[in-house]
Short mmCIF file of C-alpha atoms and ligand atoms in Angstrom, two decimals:
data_model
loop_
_atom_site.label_atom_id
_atom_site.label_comp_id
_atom_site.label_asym_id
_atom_site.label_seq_id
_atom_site.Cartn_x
_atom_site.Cartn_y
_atom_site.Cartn_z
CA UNK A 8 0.00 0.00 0.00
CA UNK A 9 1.12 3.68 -0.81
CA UNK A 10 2.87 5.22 2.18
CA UNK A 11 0.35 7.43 4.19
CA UNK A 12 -0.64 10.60 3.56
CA UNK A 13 -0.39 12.88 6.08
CA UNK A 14 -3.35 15.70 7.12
CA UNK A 15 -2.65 18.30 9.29
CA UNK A 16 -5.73 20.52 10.48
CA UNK A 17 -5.01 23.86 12.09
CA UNK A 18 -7.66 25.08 14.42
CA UNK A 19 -7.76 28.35 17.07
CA UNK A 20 -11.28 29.40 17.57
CA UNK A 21 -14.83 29.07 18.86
CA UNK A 22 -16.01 28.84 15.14
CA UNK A 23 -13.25 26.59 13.74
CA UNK A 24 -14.18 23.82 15.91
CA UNK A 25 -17.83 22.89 14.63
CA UNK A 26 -16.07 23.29 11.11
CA UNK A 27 -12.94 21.20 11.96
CA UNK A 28 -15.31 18.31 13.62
CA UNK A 29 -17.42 17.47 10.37
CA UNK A 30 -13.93 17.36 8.49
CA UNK A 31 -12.06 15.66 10.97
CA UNK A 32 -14.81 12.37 11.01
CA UNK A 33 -14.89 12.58 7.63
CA UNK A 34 -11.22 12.34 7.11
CA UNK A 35 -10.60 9.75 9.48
CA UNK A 36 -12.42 6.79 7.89
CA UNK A 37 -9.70 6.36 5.73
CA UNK A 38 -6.88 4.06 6.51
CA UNK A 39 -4.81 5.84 3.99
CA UNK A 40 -4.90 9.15 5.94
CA UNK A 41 -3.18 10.00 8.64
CA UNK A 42 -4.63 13.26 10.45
CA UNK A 43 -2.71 15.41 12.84
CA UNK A 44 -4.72 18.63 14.87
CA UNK A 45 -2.94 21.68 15.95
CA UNK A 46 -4.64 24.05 18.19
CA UNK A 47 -3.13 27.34 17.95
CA UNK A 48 -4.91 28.39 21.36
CA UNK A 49 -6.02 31.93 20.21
CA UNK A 50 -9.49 30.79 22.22
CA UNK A 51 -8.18 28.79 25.64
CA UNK A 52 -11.13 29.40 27.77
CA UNK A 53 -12.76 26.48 29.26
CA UNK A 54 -16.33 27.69 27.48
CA UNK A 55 -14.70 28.69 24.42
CA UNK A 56 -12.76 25.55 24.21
CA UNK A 57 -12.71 22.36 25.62
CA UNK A 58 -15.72 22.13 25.51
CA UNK A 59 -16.36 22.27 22.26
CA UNK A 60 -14.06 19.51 21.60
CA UNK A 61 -15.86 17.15 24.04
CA UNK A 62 -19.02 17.99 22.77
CA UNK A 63 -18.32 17.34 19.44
CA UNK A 64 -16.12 14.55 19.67
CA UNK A 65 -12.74 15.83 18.69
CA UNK A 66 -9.35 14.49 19.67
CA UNK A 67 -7.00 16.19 22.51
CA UNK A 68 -5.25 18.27 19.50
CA UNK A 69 -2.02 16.90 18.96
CA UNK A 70 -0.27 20.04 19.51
CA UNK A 71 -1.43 22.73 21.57
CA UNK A 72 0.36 26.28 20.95
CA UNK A 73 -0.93 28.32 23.80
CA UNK A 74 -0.80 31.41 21.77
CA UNK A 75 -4.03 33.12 23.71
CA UNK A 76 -4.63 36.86 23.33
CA UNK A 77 -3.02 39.58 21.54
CA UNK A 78 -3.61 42.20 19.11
CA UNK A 79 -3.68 41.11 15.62
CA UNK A 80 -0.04 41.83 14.66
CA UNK A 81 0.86 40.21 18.08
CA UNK A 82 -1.38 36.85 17.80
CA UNK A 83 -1.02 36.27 14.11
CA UNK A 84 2.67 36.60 14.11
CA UNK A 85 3.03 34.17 17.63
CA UNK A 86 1.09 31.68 15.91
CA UNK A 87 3.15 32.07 12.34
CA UNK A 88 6.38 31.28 14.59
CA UNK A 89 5.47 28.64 17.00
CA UNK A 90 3.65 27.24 13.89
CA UNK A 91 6.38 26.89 11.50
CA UNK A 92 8.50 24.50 13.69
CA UNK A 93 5.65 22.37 13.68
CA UNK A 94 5.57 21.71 10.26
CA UNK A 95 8.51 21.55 9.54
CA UNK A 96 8.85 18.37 12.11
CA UNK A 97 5.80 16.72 11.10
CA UNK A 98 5.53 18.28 7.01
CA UNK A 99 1.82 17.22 6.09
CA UNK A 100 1.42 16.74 2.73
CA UNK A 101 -1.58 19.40 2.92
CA UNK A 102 -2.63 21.60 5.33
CA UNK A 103 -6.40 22.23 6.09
CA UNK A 104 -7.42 25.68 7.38
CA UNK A 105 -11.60 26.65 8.53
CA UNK A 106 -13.21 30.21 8.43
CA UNK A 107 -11.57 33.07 9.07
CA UNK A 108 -10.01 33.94 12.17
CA UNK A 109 -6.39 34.83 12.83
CA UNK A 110 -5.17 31.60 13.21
CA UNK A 111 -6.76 30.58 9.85
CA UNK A 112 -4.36 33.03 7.76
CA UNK A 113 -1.55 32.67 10.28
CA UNK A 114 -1.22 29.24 9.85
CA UNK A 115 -2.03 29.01 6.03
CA UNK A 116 1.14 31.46 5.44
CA UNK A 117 3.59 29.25 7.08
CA UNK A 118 2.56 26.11 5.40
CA UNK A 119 2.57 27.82 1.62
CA UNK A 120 5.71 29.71 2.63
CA UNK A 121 7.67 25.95 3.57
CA UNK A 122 5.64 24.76 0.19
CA UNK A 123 2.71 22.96 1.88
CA UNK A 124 -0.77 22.81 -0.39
CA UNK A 125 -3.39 24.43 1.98
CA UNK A 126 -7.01 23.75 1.70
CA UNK A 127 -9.47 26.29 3.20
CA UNK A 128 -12.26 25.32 4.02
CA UNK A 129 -14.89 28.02 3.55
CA UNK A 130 -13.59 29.98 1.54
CA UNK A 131 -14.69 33.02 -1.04
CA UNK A 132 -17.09 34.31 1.29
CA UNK A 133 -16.44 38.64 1.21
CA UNK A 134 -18.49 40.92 3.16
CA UNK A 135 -16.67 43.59 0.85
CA UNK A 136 -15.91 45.81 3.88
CA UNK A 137 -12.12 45.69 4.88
CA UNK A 138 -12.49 47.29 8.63
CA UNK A 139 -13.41 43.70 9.53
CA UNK A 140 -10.60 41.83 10.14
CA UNK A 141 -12.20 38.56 9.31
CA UNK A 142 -12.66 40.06 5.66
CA UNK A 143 -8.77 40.80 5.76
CA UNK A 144 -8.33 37.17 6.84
CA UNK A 145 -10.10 35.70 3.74
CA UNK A 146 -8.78 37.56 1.24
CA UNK A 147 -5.02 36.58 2.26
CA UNK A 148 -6.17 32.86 2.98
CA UNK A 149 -7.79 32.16 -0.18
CA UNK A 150 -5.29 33.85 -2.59
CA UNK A 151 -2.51 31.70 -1.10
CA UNK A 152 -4.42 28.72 -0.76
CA UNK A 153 -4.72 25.84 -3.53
CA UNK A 154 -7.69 24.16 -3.29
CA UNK A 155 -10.71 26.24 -1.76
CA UNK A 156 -13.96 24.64 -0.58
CA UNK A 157 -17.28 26.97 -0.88
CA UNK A 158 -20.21 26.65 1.17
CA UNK A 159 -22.43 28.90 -1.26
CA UNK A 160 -22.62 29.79 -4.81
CA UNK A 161 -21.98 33.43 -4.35
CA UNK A 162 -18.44 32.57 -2.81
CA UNK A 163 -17.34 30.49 -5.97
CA UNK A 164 -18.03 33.39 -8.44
CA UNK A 165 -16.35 35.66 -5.91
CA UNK A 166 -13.09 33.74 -6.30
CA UNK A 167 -13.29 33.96 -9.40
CA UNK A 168 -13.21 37.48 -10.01
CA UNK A 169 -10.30 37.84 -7.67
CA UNK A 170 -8.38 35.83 -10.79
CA UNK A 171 -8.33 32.30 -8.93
CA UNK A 172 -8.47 29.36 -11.16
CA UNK A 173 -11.61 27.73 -11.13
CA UNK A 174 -10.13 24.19 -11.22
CA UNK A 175 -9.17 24.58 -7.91
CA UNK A 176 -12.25 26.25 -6.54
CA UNK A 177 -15.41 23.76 -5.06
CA UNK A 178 -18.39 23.89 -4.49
CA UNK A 179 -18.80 21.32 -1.52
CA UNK A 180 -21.83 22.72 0.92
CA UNK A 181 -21.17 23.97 4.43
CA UNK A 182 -19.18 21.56 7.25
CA UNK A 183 -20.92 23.93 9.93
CA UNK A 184 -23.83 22.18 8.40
CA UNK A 185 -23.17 18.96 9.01
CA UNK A 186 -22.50 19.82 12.66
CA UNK A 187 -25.41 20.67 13.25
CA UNK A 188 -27.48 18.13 11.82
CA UNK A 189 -25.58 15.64 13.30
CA UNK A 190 -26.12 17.10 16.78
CA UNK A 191 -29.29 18.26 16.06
CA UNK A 192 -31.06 14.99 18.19
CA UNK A 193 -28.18 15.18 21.16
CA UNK A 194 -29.16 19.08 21.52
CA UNK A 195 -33.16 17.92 21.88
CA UNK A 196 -31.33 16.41 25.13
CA UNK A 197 -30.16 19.45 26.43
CA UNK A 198 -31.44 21.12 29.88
CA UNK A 199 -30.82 24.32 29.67
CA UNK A 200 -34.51 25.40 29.10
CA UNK A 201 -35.20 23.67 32.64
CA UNK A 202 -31.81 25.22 33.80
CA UNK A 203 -33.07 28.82 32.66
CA UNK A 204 -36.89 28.40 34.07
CA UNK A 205 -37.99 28.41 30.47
CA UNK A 206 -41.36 27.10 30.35
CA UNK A 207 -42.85 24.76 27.50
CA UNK A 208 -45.38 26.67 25.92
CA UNK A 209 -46.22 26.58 22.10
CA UNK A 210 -42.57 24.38 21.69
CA UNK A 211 -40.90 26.92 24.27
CA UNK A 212 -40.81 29.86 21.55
CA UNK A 213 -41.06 33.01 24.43
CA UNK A 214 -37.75 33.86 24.52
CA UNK A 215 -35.28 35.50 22.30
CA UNK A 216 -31.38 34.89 22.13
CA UNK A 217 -28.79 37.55 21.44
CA UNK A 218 -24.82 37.64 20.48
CA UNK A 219 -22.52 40.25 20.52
CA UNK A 220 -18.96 39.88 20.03
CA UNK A 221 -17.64 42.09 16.51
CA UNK A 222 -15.12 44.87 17.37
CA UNK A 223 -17.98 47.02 15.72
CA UNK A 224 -20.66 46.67 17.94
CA UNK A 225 -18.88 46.27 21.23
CA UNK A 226 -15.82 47.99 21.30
CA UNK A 227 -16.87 51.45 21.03
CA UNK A 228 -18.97 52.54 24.29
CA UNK A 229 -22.00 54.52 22.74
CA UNK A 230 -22.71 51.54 20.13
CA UNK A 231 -22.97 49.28 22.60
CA UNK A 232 -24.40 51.24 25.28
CA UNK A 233 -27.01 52.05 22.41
CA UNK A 234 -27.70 47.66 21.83
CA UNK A 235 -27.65 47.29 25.23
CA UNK A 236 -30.86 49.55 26.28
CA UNK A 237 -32.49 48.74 23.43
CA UNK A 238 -32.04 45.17 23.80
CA UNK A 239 -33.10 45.12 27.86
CA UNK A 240 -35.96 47.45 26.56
CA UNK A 241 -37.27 44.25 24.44
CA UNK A 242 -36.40 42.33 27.41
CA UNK A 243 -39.59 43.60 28.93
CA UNK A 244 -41.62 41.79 26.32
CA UNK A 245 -40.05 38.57 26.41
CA UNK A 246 -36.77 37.06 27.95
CA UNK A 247 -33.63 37.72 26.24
CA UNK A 248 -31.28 35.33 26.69
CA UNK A 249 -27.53 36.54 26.02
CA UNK A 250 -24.76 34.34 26.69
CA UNK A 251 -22.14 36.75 26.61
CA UNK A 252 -18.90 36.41 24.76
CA UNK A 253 -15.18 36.93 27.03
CA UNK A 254 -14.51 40.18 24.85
CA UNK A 255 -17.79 41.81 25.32
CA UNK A 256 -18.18 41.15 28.90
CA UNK A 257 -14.16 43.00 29.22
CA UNK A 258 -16.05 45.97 27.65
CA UNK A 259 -18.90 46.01 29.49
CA UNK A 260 -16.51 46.21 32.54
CA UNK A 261 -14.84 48.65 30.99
CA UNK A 262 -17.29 51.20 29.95
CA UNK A 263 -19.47 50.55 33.21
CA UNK A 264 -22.62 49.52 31.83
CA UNK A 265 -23.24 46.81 34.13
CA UNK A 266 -26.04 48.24 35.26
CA UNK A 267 -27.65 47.46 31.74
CA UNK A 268 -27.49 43.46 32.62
CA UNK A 269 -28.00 41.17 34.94
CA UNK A 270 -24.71 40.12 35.33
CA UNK A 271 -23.15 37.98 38.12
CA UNK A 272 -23.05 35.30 36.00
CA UNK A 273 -20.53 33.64 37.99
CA UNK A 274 -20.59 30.37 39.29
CA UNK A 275 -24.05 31.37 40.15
CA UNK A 276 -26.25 31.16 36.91
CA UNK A 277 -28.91 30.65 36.54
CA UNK A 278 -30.07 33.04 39.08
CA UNK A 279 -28.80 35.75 36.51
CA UNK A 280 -31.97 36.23 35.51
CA UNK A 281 -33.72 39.47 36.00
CA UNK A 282 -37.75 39.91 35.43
CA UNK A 283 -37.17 43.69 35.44
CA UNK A 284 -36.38 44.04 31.71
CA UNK A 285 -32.28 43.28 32.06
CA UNK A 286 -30.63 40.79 29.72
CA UNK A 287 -30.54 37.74 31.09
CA UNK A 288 -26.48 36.87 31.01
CA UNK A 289 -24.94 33.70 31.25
CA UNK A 290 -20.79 32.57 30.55
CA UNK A 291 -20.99 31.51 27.00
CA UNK A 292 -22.71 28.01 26.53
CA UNK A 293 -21.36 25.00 25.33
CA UNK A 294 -22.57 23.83 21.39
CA UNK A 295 -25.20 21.11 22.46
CA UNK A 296 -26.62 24.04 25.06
CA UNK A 297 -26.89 26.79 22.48
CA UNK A 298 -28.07 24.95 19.47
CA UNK A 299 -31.21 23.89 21.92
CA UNK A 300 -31.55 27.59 22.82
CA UNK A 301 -31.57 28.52 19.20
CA UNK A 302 -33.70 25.85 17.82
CA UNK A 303 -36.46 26.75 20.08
CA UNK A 304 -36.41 30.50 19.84
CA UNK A 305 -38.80 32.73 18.96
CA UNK A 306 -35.45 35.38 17.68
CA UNK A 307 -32.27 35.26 17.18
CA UNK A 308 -30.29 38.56 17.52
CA UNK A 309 -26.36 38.33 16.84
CA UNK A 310 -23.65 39.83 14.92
CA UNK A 311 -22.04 36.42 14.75
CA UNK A 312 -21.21 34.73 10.77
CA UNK A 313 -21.93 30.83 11.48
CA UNK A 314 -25.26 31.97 13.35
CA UNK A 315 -26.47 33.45 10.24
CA UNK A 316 -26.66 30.23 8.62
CA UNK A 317 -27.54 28.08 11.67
CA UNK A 318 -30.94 29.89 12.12
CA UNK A 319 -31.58 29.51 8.49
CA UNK A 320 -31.45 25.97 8.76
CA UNK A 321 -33.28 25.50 11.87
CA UNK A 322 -35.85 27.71 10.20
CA UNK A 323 -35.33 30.52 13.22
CA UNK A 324 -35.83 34.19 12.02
CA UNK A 325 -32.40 36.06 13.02
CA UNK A 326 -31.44 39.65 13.09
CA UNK A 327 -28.37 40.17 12.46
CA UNK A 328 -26.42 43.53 14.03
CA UNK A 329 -24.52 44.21 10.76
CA UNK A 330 -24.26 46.76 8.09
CA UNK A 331 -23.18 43.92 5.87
CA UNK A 332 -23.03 40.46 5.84
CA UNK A 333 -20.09 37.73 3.54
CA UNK A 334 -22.86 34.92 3.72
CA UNK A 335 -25.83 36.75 1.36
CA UNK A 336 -27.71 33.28 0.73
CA UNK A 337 -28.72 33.73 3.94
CA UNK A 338 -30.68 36.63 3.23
CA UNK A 339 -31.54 35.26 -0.06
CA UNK A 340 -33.11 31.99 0.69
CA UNK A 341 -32.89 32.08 4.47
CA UNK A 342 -34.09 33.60 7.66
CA UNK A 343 -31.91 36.69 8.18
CA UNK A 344 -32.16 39.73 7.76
CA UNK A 345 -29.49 42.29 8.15
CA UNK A 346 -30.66 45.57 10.12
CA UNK A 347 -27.43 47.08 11.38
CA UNK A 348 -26.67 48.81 15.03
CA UNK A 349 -28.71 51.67 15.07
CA UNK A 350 -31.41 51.11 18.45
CA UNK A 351 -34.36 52.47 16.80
CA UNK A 352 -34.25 49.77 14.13
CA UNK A 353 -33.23 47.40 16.10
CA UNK A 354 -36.36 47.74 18.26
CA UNK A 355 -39.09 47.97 15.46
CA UNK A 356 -37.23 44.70 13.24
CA UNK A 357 -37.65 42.50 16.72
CA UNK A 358 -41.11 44.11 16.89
CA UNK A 359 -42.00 43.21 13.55
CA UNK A 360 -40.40 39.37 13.72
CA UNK A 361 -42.72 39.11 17.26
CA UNK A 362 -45.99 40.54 15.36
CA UNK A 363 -45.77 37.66 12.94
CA UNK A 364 -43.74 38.74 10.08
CA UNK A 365 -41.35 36.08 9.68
CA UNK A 366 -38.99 35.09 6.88
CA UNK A 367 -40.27 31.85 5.31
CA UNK A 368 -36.84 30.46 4.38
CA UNK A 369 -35.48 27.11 2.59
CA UNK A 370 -32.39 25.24 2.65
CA UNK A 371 -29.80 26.28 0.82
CA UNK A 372 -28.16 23.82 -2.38
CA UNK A 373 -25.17 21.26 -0.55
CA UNK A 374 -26.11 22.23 3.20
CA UNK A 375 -27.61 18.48 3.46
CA UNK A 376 -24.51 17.09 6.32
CA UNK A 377 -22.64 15.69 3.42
CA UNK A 378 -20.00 18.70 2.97
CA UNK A 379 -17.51 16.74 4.39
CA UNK A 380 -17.96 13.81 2.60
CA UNK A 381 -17.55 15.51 -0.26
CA UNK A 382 -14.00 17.30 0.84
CA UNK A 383 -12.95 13.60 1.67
CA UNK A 384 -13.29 12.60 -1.72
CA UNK A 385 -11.74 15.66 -3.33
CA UNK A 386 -8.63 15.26 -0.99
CA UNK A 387 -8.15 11.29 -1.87
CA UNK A 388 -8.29 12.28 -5.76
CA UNK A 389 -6.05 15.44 -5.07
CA UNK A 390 -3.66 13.52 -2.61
CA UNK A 391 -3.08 10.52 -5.18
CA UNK A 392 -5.25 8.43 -2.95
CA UNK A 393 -8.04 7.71 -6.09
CA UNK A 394 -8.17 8.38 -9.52
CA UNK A 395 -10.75 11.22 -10.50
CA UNK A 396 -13.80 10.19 -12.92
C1 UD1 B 415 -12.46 35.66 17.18
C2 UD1 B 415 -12.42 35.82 15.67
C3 UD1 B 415 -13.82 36.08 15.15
C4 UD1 B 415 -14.79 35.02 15.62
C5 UD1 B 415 -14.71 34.96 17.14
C6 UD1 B 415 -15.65 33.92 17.69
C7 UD1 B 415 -10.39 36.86 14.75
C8 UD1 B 415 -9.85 38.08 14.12
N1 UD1 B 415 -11.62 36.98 15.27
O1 UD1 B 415 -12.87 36.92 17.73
O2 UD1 B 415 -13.82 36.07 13.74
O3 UD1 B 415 -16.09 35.35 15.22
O4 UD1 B 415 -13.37 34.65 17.51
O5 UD1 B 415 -15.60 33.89 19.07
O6 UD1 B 415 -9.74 35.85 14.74
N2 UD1 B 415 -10.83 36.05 25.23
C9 UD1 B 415 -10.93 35.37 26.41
N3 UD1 B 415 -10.91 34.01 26.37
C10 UD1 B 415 -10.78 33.31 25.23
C11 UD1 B 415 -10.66 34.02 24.01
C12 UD1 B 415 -10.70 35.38 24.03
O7 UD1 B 415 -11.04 35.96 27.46
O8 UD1 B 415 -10.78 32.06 25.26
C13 UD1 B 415 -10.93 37.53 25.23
C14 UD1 B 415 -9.62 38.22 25.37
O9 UD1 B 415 -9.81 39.36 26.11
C15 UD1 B 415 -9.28 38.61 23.94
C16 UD1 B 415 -10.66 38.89 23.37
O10 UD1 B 415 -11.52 37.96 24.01
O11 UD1 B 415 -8.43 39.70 23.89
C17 UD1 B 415 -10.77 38.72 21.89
O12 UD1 B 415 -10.32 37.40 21.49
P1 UD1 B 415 -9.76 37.18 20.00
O13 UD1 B 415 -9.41 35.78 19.80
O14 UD1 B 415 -8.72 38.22 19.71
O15 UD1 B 415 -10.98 37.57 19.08
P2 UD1 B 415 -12.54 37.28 19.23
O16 UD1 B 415 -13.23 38.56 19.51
O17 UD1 B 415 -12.79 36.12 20.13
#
């Protein structure tokens, strides 16, 4: 038998792991393949972390690189140097990268610098608006990278206007995807409705769940002073649920707007709670935990990319808190819709999605679980593994 080829996957945050999991399973079924996983460590808190990869069934990582925190010069370049040793000692035959955070381009540089093919895995999407630093991070990984797996149609014809080849672009469907559908019966068994006092009534849809993490909406005092009211304003109509993410809650502190939540979330949750028209905050949930919040709610509010597409295919109407958005089939043929920052329309859009008008949406072409699958047998054609036709 042909000597083994070897897969290295390079994860470092929240959203790379549901990506990474569907890939990883897929790739694994192969004698032939022989898979290594490096965890940068740009995300090392318990919530943001671990538990993600017990959750979803992923391995230790092979190598952790306990990068952490840092601004973007700082984390991108630790990663790019305690990354190159790595492959250099183990050199994979191909690299694959997920979405778009720093570690994605960080680690996709090194491996094309020391002549390593790198696959990205959702790749093409643009937003078109460069102040995001994800959009800075797809742009580098997918010009440097040599095969590039879409998750829409849009993203394809993207690439292609940036000049890449289209024999090494494909059109595969979205891993996130098959996450979630695989989970989608293990979430059914989650608590946290009982945890949170939720009641069953009319499939528990009384509640609404929010996310804030973008440098846009959080890092600058009056914006999210602004979401803040105007989110604990709705929160006298119906509970809003915000598990809040490790960056947002620093600039809450920060700015003093405690007083705008319900937050001392410690140890303590759920008694978080507050009837008296506060968020209800909680530490950020694990993926089982929030995928049975968000299948069950009656909104979704969140400036987050992956929970754009989520809600679509759980058929949940979502707001999302951005001028913009790099995943437009979601508007297209899903459930979002994209209303911005600004309070005021913040306020009547949730008003609107509570009086009834909701976004009838439908699934989008590939997003059936079988992304992976399909990667897998790109890879064994592209690796030598398996003739093509
Ligand atoms: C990163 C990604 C973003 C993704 C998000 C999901 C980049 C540029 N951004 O943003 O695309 O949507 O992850 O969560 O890669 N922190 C902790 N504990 C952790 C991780 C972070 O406390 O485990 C705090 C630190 O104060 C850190 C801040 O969060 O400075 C921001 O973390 P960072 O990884 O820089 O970016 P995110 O905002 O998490």
């Amino acid at each position: 038998m042909a000597h083994k080829k070897r897969i290295m996957i390079a994860v470092g945050a929240r959203p790379n792991f549901m990506k990474s999991a569907a890939v990883w399973k897929a790739l694994k079924r192969h004698p032939g393949f022989d898979l290594c996983l490096v965890h940068t460590g740009q995300h090392y808190d318990r919530e943001m972390s671990d538990t993600f990869f017990r959750e979803l069934e992923l391995p230790e990582p092979d190598i952790h690189l306990g990068i952490g925190s840092g601004s973007h010069a700082g984390q991108t370049g630790r990663i790019m140097i305690d990354f190159e040793p790595v492959v250099l000692d183990i050199r994979p035959d191909l690299l694959i990268v997920v979405g778009d955070v720093n570690s994605t381009v960080a680690c996709a540089m090194v491996a094309v610098k020391l002549g390593i093919p790198v696959a990205h895995v959702e790749a093409g999407l643009r937003s078109f608006d460069r102040r995001m630093p994800e959009e800075i991070n797809r742009l580098l990984t997918d010009r440097i990278s040599d095969l590039l797996f879409t998750t829409e149609e849009d993203a394809g014809r993207n690439l292609r206007r940036e000049g890449i080849p289209g024999d090494r672009i494909f059109f595969v469907g979205n891993v996130m995807i098959d996450t979630l559908r695989a989970n989608r019966e293990k979430a059914e068994k989650s608590r946290i409705h009982e945890r949170l006092g939720l009641k069953e009534n009319d499939g528990y849809r009384d509640y609404a769940l929010l996310t804030l993490h973008r440098p846009s909406n959080v890092d600058d005092k009056r914006v999210l002073e602004g979401l803040l009211s105007v989110l604990s304003d709705l929160s006298h109509r119906l509970p809003v649920i915000f598990p809040v993410h490790p960056r947002t809650l620093k600039r809450i502190r920060e700015f003093g707007l405690d007083d705008r939540i319900s937050f001392d979330a410690g140890e303590g949750w759920p008694e978080t709670r507050a009837s008296n028209g506060r968020l209800w905050t909680l530490p950020p949930l694990g993926y089982l935990d929030f995928l049975s919040l968000m299948s069950h709610a009656a909104l979704v509010l969140s400036d987050s990319g992956g929970i754009q597409e989520e809600t679509t295919i759980l058929g949940v109407p979502c707001l999302t808190l951005r001028p913009n958005t790099e995943r437009p089939i979601t508007i297209q043929e899903g459930t979002n819709r994209l209303i911005g920052n600004d309070p005021e329309t913040v306020a009547r859009s949730a008003r609107e999605i509570l009086g009834g008008d909701v976004p009838k949406g439908k699934i989008p072409r590939f997003w059936d679980g079988r992304a992976a699958e399909r990667i897998f047998r790109i890879l064994k054609i592209y690796l030598g593994m398996e003739k093509s036709g």
